[in-house]
Amino acid sequence: MFSKTTLTAHEQQVVYLTSNYENDCRYCMAGHTTLAKMQKMEAAVIEALRAGKPLPDAKLEALHHFTTLVVRNRGQVADADVDAFINAGFTRRNVLEVVLGVATKVISNYTNHIVHTPLDDFMKGNEWTKPASNAS
């Protein structure tokens, strides 16, 4: 369902990679890093997402920040933060689409934590460990 939202393919990867980072999912971070590269997402954006740093693109950073708030606060996002997201060029529909993307990743991230899913061959070179300085 998330792939059919109005968010672009790169915006969807921002939601997924942000959720993977916040949920500390090594398997999904490696997988979505690979997919983002296949989609020709800018390397600087991918690197920032993997490091938990602000993104170099203002609109994508607004999406990254909003997604971070949704994950960290379990959906308890202040109206001012919703307004800031919308003022960055997104819509109320996109608010709900972010929630859908986060929900998708909760299922996937938690499952991979519990079953200790090994990396697939196509993920080689995109291994990931959450940076200690940014670990929450």
mmCIF file with all atom_site columns, C-alpha atoms in Angstrom:
data_model
loop_
_atom_site.group_PDB
_atom_site.id
_atom_site.type_symbol
_atom_site.label_atom_id
_atom_site.label_alt_id
_atom_site.label_comp_id
_atom_site.label_asym_id
_atom_site.label_entity_id
_atom_site.label_seq_id
_atom_site.pdbx_PDB_ins_code
_atom_site.Cartn_x
_atom_site.Cartn_y
_atom_site.Cartn_z
_atom_site.occupancy
_atom_site.B_iso_or_equiv
_atom_site.pdbx_formal_charge
_atom_site.auth_seq_id
_atom_site.auth_comp_id
_atom_site.auth_asym_id
_atom_site.auth_atom_id
_atom_site.pdbx_PDB_model_num
ATOM 1   C CA . MET A 1 1   ? 0.000  0.000   0.000  1.00 0.00 ? 1   MET A CA 1
ATOM 2   C CA . PHE A 1 2   ? 2.800  2.432   0.857  1.00 0.00 ? 2   PHE A CA 1
ATOM 3   C CA . SER A 1 3   ? 4.275  2.139   -2.636 1.00 0.00 ? 3   SER A CA 1
ATOM 4   C CA . LYS A 1 4   ? 0.957  3.464   -4.009 1.00 0.00 ? 4   LYS A CA 1
ATOM 5   C CA . THR A 1 5   ? 0.977  6.681   -1.959 1.00 0.00 ? 5   THR A CA 1
ATOM 6   C CA . THR A 1 6   ? 1.472  10.144  -3.430 1.00 0.00 ? 6   THR A CA 1
ATOM 7   C CA . LEU A 1 7   ? 4.998  10.282  -1.975 1.00 0.00 ? 7   LEU A CA 1
ATOM 8   C CA . THR A 1 8   ? 7.734  9.889   -4.578 1.00 0.00 ? 8   THR A CA 1
ATOM 9   C CA . ALA A 1 9   ? 9.959  6.812   -4.581 1.00 0.00 ? 9   ALA A CA 1
ATOM 10  C CA . HIS A 1 10  ? 12.753 8.832   -2.943 1.00 0.00 ? 10  HIS A CA 1
ATOM 11  C CA . GLU A 1 11  ? 10.368 10.260  -0.337 1.00 0.00 ? 11  GLU A CA 1
ATOM 12  C CA . GLN A 1 12  ? 9.192  6.729   0.453  1.00 0.00 ? 12  GLN A CA 1
ATOM 13  C CA . GLN A 1 13  ? 12.803 5.674   0.989  1.00 0.00 ? 13  GLN A CA 1
ATOM 14  C CA . VAL A 1 14  ? 13.310 8.635   3.346  1.00 0.00 ? 14  VAL A CA 1
ATOM 15  C CA . VAL A 1 15  ? 10.377 7.400   5.448  1.00 0.00 ? 15  VAL A CA 1
ATOM 16  C CA . TYR A 1 16  ? 11.631 3.820   5.371  1.00 0.00 ? 16  TYR A CA 1
ATOM 17  C CA . LEU A 1 17  ? 15.287 4.630   6.086  1.00 0.00 ? 17  LEU A CA 1
ATOM 18  C CA . THR A 1 18  ? 14.331 7.055   8.866  1.00 0.00 ? 18  THR A CA 1
ATOM 19  C CA . SER A 1 19  ? 12.129 4.423   10.478 1.00 0.00 ? 19  SER A CA 1
ATOM 20  C CA . ASN A 1 20  ? 14.845 1.797   10.089 1.00 0.00 ? 20  ASN A CA 1
ATOM 21  C CA . TYR A 1 21  ? 17.343 4.133   11.749 1.00 0.00 ? 21  TYR A CA 1
ATOM 22  C CA . GLU A 1 22  ? 15.048 5.002   14.657 1.00 0.00 ? 22  GLU A CA 1
ATOM 23  C CA . ASN A 1 23  ? 14.102 1.344   15.165 1.00 0.00 ? 23  ASN A CA 1
ATOM 24  C CA . ASP A 1 24  ? 17.761 0.264   14.829 1.00 0.00 ? 24  ASP A CA 1
ATOM 25  C CA . CYS A 1 25  ? 17.023 -2.348  12.163 1.00 0.00 ? 25  CYS A CA 1
ATOM 26  C CA . ARG A 1 26  ? 20.272 -3.493  10.566 1.00 0.00 ? 26  ARG A CA 1
ATOM 27  C CA . TYR A 1 27  ? 18.553 -5.766  8.061  1.00 0.00 ? 27  TYR A CA 1
ATOM 28  C CA . CYS A 1 28  ? 16.109 -3.139  6.754  1.00 0.00 ? 28  CYS A CA 1
ATOM 29  C CA . MET A 1 29  ? 18.715 -0.368  6.728  1.00 0.00 ? 29  MET A CA 1
ATOM 30  C CA . ALA A 1 30  ? 20.975 -2.488  4.520  1.00 0.00 ? 30  ALA A CA 1
ATOM 31  C CA . GLY A 1 31  ? 18.074 -3.463  2.270  1.00 0.00 ? 31  GLY A CA 1
ATOM 32  C CA . HIS A 1 32  ? 16.659 0.017   1.839  1.00 0.00 ? 32  HIS A CA 1
ATOM 33  C CA . THR A 1 33  ? 20.127 1.496   1.351  1.00 0.00 ? 33  THR A CA 1
ATOM 34  C CA . THR A 1 34  ? 20.496 -0.902  -1.570 1.00 0.00 ? 34  THR A CA 1
ATOM 35  C CA . LEU A 1 35  ? 17.061 0.019   -2.928 1.00 0.00 ? 35  LEU A CA 1
ATOM 36  C CA . ALA A 1 36  ? 17.725 3.762   -2.543 1.00 0.00 ? 36  ALA A CA 1
ATOM 37  C CA . LYS A 1 37  ? 20.961 3.376   -4.508 1.00 0.00 ? 37  LYS A CA 1
ATOM 38  C CA . MET A 1 38  ? 19.096 1.411   -7.201 1.00 0.00 ? 38  MET A CA 1
ATOM 39  C CA . GLN A 1 39  ? 16.630 4.328   -7.389 1.00 0.00 ? 39  GLN A CA 1
ATOM 40  C CA . LYS A 1 40  ? 19.586 6.686   -7.854 1.00 0.00 ? 40  LYS A CA 1
ATOM 41  C CA . MET A 1 41  ? 18.931 8.622   -4.645 1.00 0.00 ? 41  MET A CA 1
ATOM 42  C CA . GLU A 1 42  ? 21.707 11.129  -3.951 1.00 0.00 ? 42  GLU A CA 1
ATOM 43  C CA . ALA A 1 43  ? 24.586 9.565   -2.029 1.00 0.00 ? 43  ALA A CA 1
ATOM 44  C CA . ALA A 1 44  ? 24.669 12.509  0.408  1.00 0.00 ? 44  ALA A CA 1
ATOM 45  C CA . VAL A 1 45  ? 21.025 11.893  1.315  1.00 0.00 ? 45  VAL A CA 1
ATOM 46  C CA . ILE A 1 46  ? 21.605 8.182   1.863  1.00 0.00 ? 46  ILE A CA 1
ATOM 47  C CA . GLU A 1 47  ? 24.712 8.862   3.962  1.00 0.00 ? 47  GLU A CA 1
ATOM 48  C CA . ALA A 1 48  ? 22.848 11.397  6.121  1.00 0.00 ? 48  ALA A CA 1
ATOM 49  C CA . LEU A 1 49  ? 19.959 8.981   6.680  1.00 0.00 ? 49  LEU A CA 1
ATOM 50  C CA . ARG A 1 50  ? 22.363 6.201   7.681  1.00 0.00 ? 50  ARG A CA 1
ATOM 51  C CA . ALA A 1 51  ? 24.159 8.553   10.082 1.00 0.00 ? 51  ALA A CA 1
ATOM 52  C CA . GLY A 1 52  ? 21.026 10.095  11.625 1.00 0.00 ? 52  GLY A CA 1
ATOM 53  C CA . LYS A 1 53  ? 22.070 13.537  10.375 1.00 0.00 ? 53  LYS A CA 1
ATOM 54  C CA . PRO A 1 54  ? 20.042 16.330  8.733  1.00 0.00 ? 54  PRO A CA 1
ATOM 55  C CA . LEU A 1 55  ? 19.495 15.875  5.002  1.00 0.00 ? 55  LEU A CA 1
ATOM 56  C CA . PRO A 1 56  ? 21.015 18.313  2.480  1.00 0.00 ? 56  PRO A CA 1
ATOM 57  C CA . ASP A 1 57  ? 17.635 18.820  0.731  1.00 0.00 ? 57  ASP A CA 1
ATOM 58  C CA . ALA A 1 58  ? 15.203 21.051  2.694  1.00 0.00 ? 58  ALA A CA 1
ATOM 59  C CA . LYS A 1 59  ? 11.995 19.288  1.647  1.00 0.00 ? 59  LYS A CA 1
ATOM 60  C CA . LEU A 1 60  ? 13.409 15.812  2.268  1.00 0.00 ? 60  LEU A CA 1
ATOM 61  C CA . GLU A 1 61  ? 14.748 17.026  5.617  1.00 0.00 ? 61  GLU A CA 1
ATOM 62  C CA . ALA A 1 62  ? 11.224 18.154  6.580  1.00 0.00 ? 62  ALA A CA 1
ATOM 63  C CA . LEU A 1 63  ? 10.000 14.643  5.737  1.00 0.00 ? 63  LEU A CA 1
ATOM 64  C CA . HIS A 1 64  ? 12.887 13.069  7.653  1.00 0.00 ? 64  HIS A CA 1
ATOM 65  C CA . HIS A 1 65  ? 12.241 15.260  10.701 1.00 0.00 ? 65  HIS A CA 1
ATOM 66  C CA . PHE A 1 66  ? 8.490  14.608  10.675 1.00 0.00 ? 66  PHE A CA 1
ATOM 67  C CA . THR A 1 67  ? 9.010  10.851  10.286 1.00 0.00 ? 67  THR A CA 1
ATOM 68  C CA . THR A 1 68  ? 11.484 10.904  13.174 1.00 0.00 ? 68  THR A CA 1
ATOM 69  C CA . LEU A 1 69  ? 8.870  12.602  15.368 1.00 0.00 ? 69  LEU A CA 1
ATOM 70  C CA . VAL A 1 70  ? 6.192  10.085  14.377 1.00 0.00 ? 70  VAL A CA 1
ATOM 71  C CA . VAL A 1 71  ? 8.465  7.146   15.269 1.00 0.00 ? 71  VAL A CA 1
ATOM 72  C CA . ARG A 1 72  ? 9.989  8.552   18.446 1.00 0.00 ? 72  ARG A CA 1
ATOM 73  C CA . ASN A 1 73  ? 6.697  9.897   19.800 1.00 0.00 ? 73  ASN A CA 1
ATOM 74  C CA . ARG A 1 74  ? 4.606  6.941   18.624 1.00 0.00 ? 74  ARG A CA 1
ATOM 75  C CA . GLY A 1 75  ? 2.327  9.208   16.646 1.00 0.00 ? 75  GLY A CA 1
ATOM 76  C CA . GLN A 1 76  ? 1.990  11.885  19.322 1.00 0.00 ? 76  GLN A CA 1
ATOM 77  C CA . VAL A 1 77  ? 3.100  14.752  17.082 1.00 0.00 ? 77  VAL A CA 1
ATOM 78  C CA . ALA A 1 78  ? 2.337  18.352  18.019 1.00 0.00 ? 78  ALA A CA 1
ATOM 79  C CA . ASP A 1 79  ? 0.061  20.386  15.751 1.00 0.00 ? 79  ASP A CA 1
ATOM 80  C CA . ALA A 1 80  ? 2.929  22.846  15.207 1.00 0.00 ? 80  ALA A CA 1
ATOM 81  C CA . ASP A 1 81  ? 5.078  19.996  13.852 1.00 0.00 ? 81  ASP A CA 1
ATOM 82  C CA . VAL A 1 82  ? 2.299  18.862  11.520 1.00 0.00 ? 82  VAL A CA 1
ATOM 83  C CA . ASP A 1 83  ? 1.919  22.463  10.322 1.00 0.00 ? 83  ASP A CA 1
ATOM 84  C CA . ALA A 1 84  ? 5.684  22.760  9.728  1.00 0.00 ? 84  ALA A CA 1
ATOM 85  C CA . PHE A 1 85  ? 5.577  19.562  7.666  1.00 0.00 ? 85  PHE A CA 1
ATOM 86  C CA . ILE A 1 86  ? 2.702  20.887  5.566  1.00 0.00 ? 86  ILE A CA 1
ATOM 87  C CA . ASN A 1 87  ? 4.386  24.292  5.199  1.00 0.00 ? 87  ASN A CA 1
ATOM 88  C CA . ALA A 1 88  ? 7.434  22.482  3.790  1.00 0.00 ? 88  ALA A CA 1
ATOM 89  C CA . GLY A 1 89  ? 5.354  21.424  0.785  1.00 0.00 ? 89  GLY A CA 1
ATOM 90  C CA . PHE A 1 90  ? 3.558  18.323  1.994  1.00 0.00 ? 90  PHE A CA 1
ATOM 91  C CA . THR A 1 91  ? -0.165 17.686  2.458  1.00 0.00 ? 91  THR A CA 1
ATOM 92  C CA . ARG A 1 92  ? -2.470 16.328  5.134  1.00 0.00 ? 92  ARG A CA 1
ATOM 93  C CA . ARG A 1 93  ? -2.696 13.188  3.020  1.00 0.00 ? 93  ARG A CA 1
ATOM 94  C CA . ASN A 1 94  ? 1.103  12.911  3.246  1.00 0.00 ? 94  ASN A CA 1
ATOM 95  C CA . VAL A 1 95  ? 0.815  13.027  7.051  1.00 0.00 ? 95  VAL A CA 1
ATOM 96  C CA . LEU A 1 96  ? -1.253 9.847   6.933  1.00 0.00 ? 96  LEU A CA 1
ATOM 97  C CA . GLU A 1 97  ? 1.009  8.336   4.285  1.00 0.00 ? 97  GLU A CA 1
ATOM 98  C CA . VAL A 1 98  ? 3.996  8.791   6.618  1.00 0.00 ? 98  VAL A CA 1
ATOM 99  C CA . VAL A 1 99  ? 2.043  6.981   9.342  1.00 0.00 ? 99  VAL A CA 1
ATOM 100 C CA . LEU A 1 100 ? 1.402  4.133   6.877  1.00 0.00 ? 100 LEU A CA 1
ATOM 101 C CA . GLY A 1 101 ? 5.108  3.934   6.012  1.00 0.00 ? 101 GLY A CA 1
ATOM 102 C CA . VAL A 1 102 ? 6.103  3.931   9.672  1.00 0.00 ? 102 VAL A CA 1
ATOM 103 C CA . ALA A 1 103 ? 3.533  1.220   10.433 1.00 0.00 ? 103 ALA A CA 1
ATOM 104 C CA . THR A 1 104 ? 4.901  -0.897  7.592  1.00 0.00 ? 104 THR A CA 1
ATOM 105 C CA . LYS A 1 105 ? 8.394  -0.571  9.015  1.00 0.00 ? 105 LYS A CA 1
ATOM 106 C CA . VAL A 1 106 ? 7.294  -1.357  12.575 1.00 0.00 ? 106 VAL A CA 1
ATOM 107 C CA . ILE A 1 107 ? 6.038  -4.731  11.358 1.00 0.00 ? 107 ILE A CA 1
ATOM 108 C CA . SER A 1 108 ? 9.164  -5.366  9.303  1.00 0.00 ? 108 SER A CA 1
ATOM 109 C CA . ASN A 1 109 ? 11.721 -3.961  11.776 1.00 0.00 ? 109 ASN A CA 1
ATOM 110 C CA . TYR A 1 110 ? 10.284 -5.767  14.777 1.00 0.00 ? 110 TYR A CA 1
ATOM 111 C CA . THR A 1 111 ? 10.023 -9.054  12.889 1.00 0.00 ? 111 THR A CA 1
ATOM 112 C CA . ASN A 1 112 ? 13.643 -8.809  11.773 1.00 0.00 ? 112 ASN A CA 1
ATOM 113 C CA . HIS A 1 113 ? 14.744 -8.041  15.345 1.00 0.00 ? 113 HIS A CA 1
ATOM 114 C CA . ILE A 1 114 ? 12.923 -11.069 16.730 1.00 0.00 ? 114 ILE A CA 1
ATOM 115 C CA . VAL A 1 115 ? 13.999 -13.601 14.099 1.00 0.00 ? 115 VAL A CA 1
ATOM 116 C CA . HIS A 1 116 ? 17.522 -12.177 13.528 1.00 0.00 ? 116 HIS A CA 1
ATOM 117 C CA . THR A 1 117 ? 17.142 -12.149 9.757  1.00 0.00 ? 117 THR A CA 1
ATOM 118 C CA . PRO A 1 118 ? 20.529 -12.519 8.041  1.00 0.00 ? 118 PRO A CA 1
ATOM 119 C CA . LEU A 1 119 ? 21.413 -10.083 5.262  1.00 0.00 ? 119 LEU A CA 1
ATOM 120 C CA . ASP A 1 120 ? 20.634 -11.170 1.738  1.00 0.00 ? 120 ASP A CA 1
ATOM 121 C CA . ASP A 1 121 ? 23.432 -11.326 -0.828 1.00 0.00 ? 121 ASP A CA 1
ATOM 122 C CA . PHE A 1 122 ? 22.127 -8.264  -2.696 1.00 0.00 ? 122 PHE A CA 1
ATOM 123 C CA . MET A 1 123 ? 22.712 -6.151  0.444  1.00 0.00 ? 123 MET A CA 1
ATOM 124 C CA . LYS A 1 124 ? 26.459 -6.855  0.581  1.00 0.00 ? 124 LYS A CA 1
ATOM 125 C CA . GLY A 1 125 ? 28.412 -3.626  0.942  1.00 0.00 ? 125 GLY A CA 1
ATOM 126 C CA . ASN A 1 126 ? 25.493 -1.844  2.618  1.00 0.00 ? 126 ASN A CA 1
ATOM 127 C CA . GLU A 1 127 ? 25.840 -3.371  6.077  1.00 0.00 ? 127 GLU A CA 1
ATOM 128 C CA . TRP A 1 128 ? 24.911 -0.956  8.867  1.00 0.00 ? 128 TRP A CA 1
ATOM 129 C CA . THR A 1 129 ? 25.241 -0.436  12.582 1.00 0.00 ? 129 THR A CA 1
ATOM 130 C CA . LYS A 1 130 ? 23.598 2.525   14.285 1.00 0.00 ? 130 LYS A CA 1
ATOM 131 C CA . PRO A 1 131 ? 26.250 5.128   15.148 1.00 0.00 ? 131 PRO A CA 1
ATOM 132 C CA . ALA A 1 132 ? 26.939 5.096   18.901 1.00 0.00 ? 132 ALA A CA 1
ATOM 133 C CA . SER A 1 133 ? 26.949 8.882   19.157 1.00 0.00 ? 133 SER A CA 1
ATOM 134 C CA . ASN A 1 134 ? 23.392 9.060   17.760 1.00 0.00 ? 134 ASN A CA 1
ATOM 135 C CA . ALA A 1 135 ? 21.955 5.947   19.422 1.00 0.00 ? 135 ALA A CA 1
ATOM 136 C CA . SER A 1 136 ? 18.840 6.710   21.402 1.00 0.00 ? 136 SER A CA 1
#
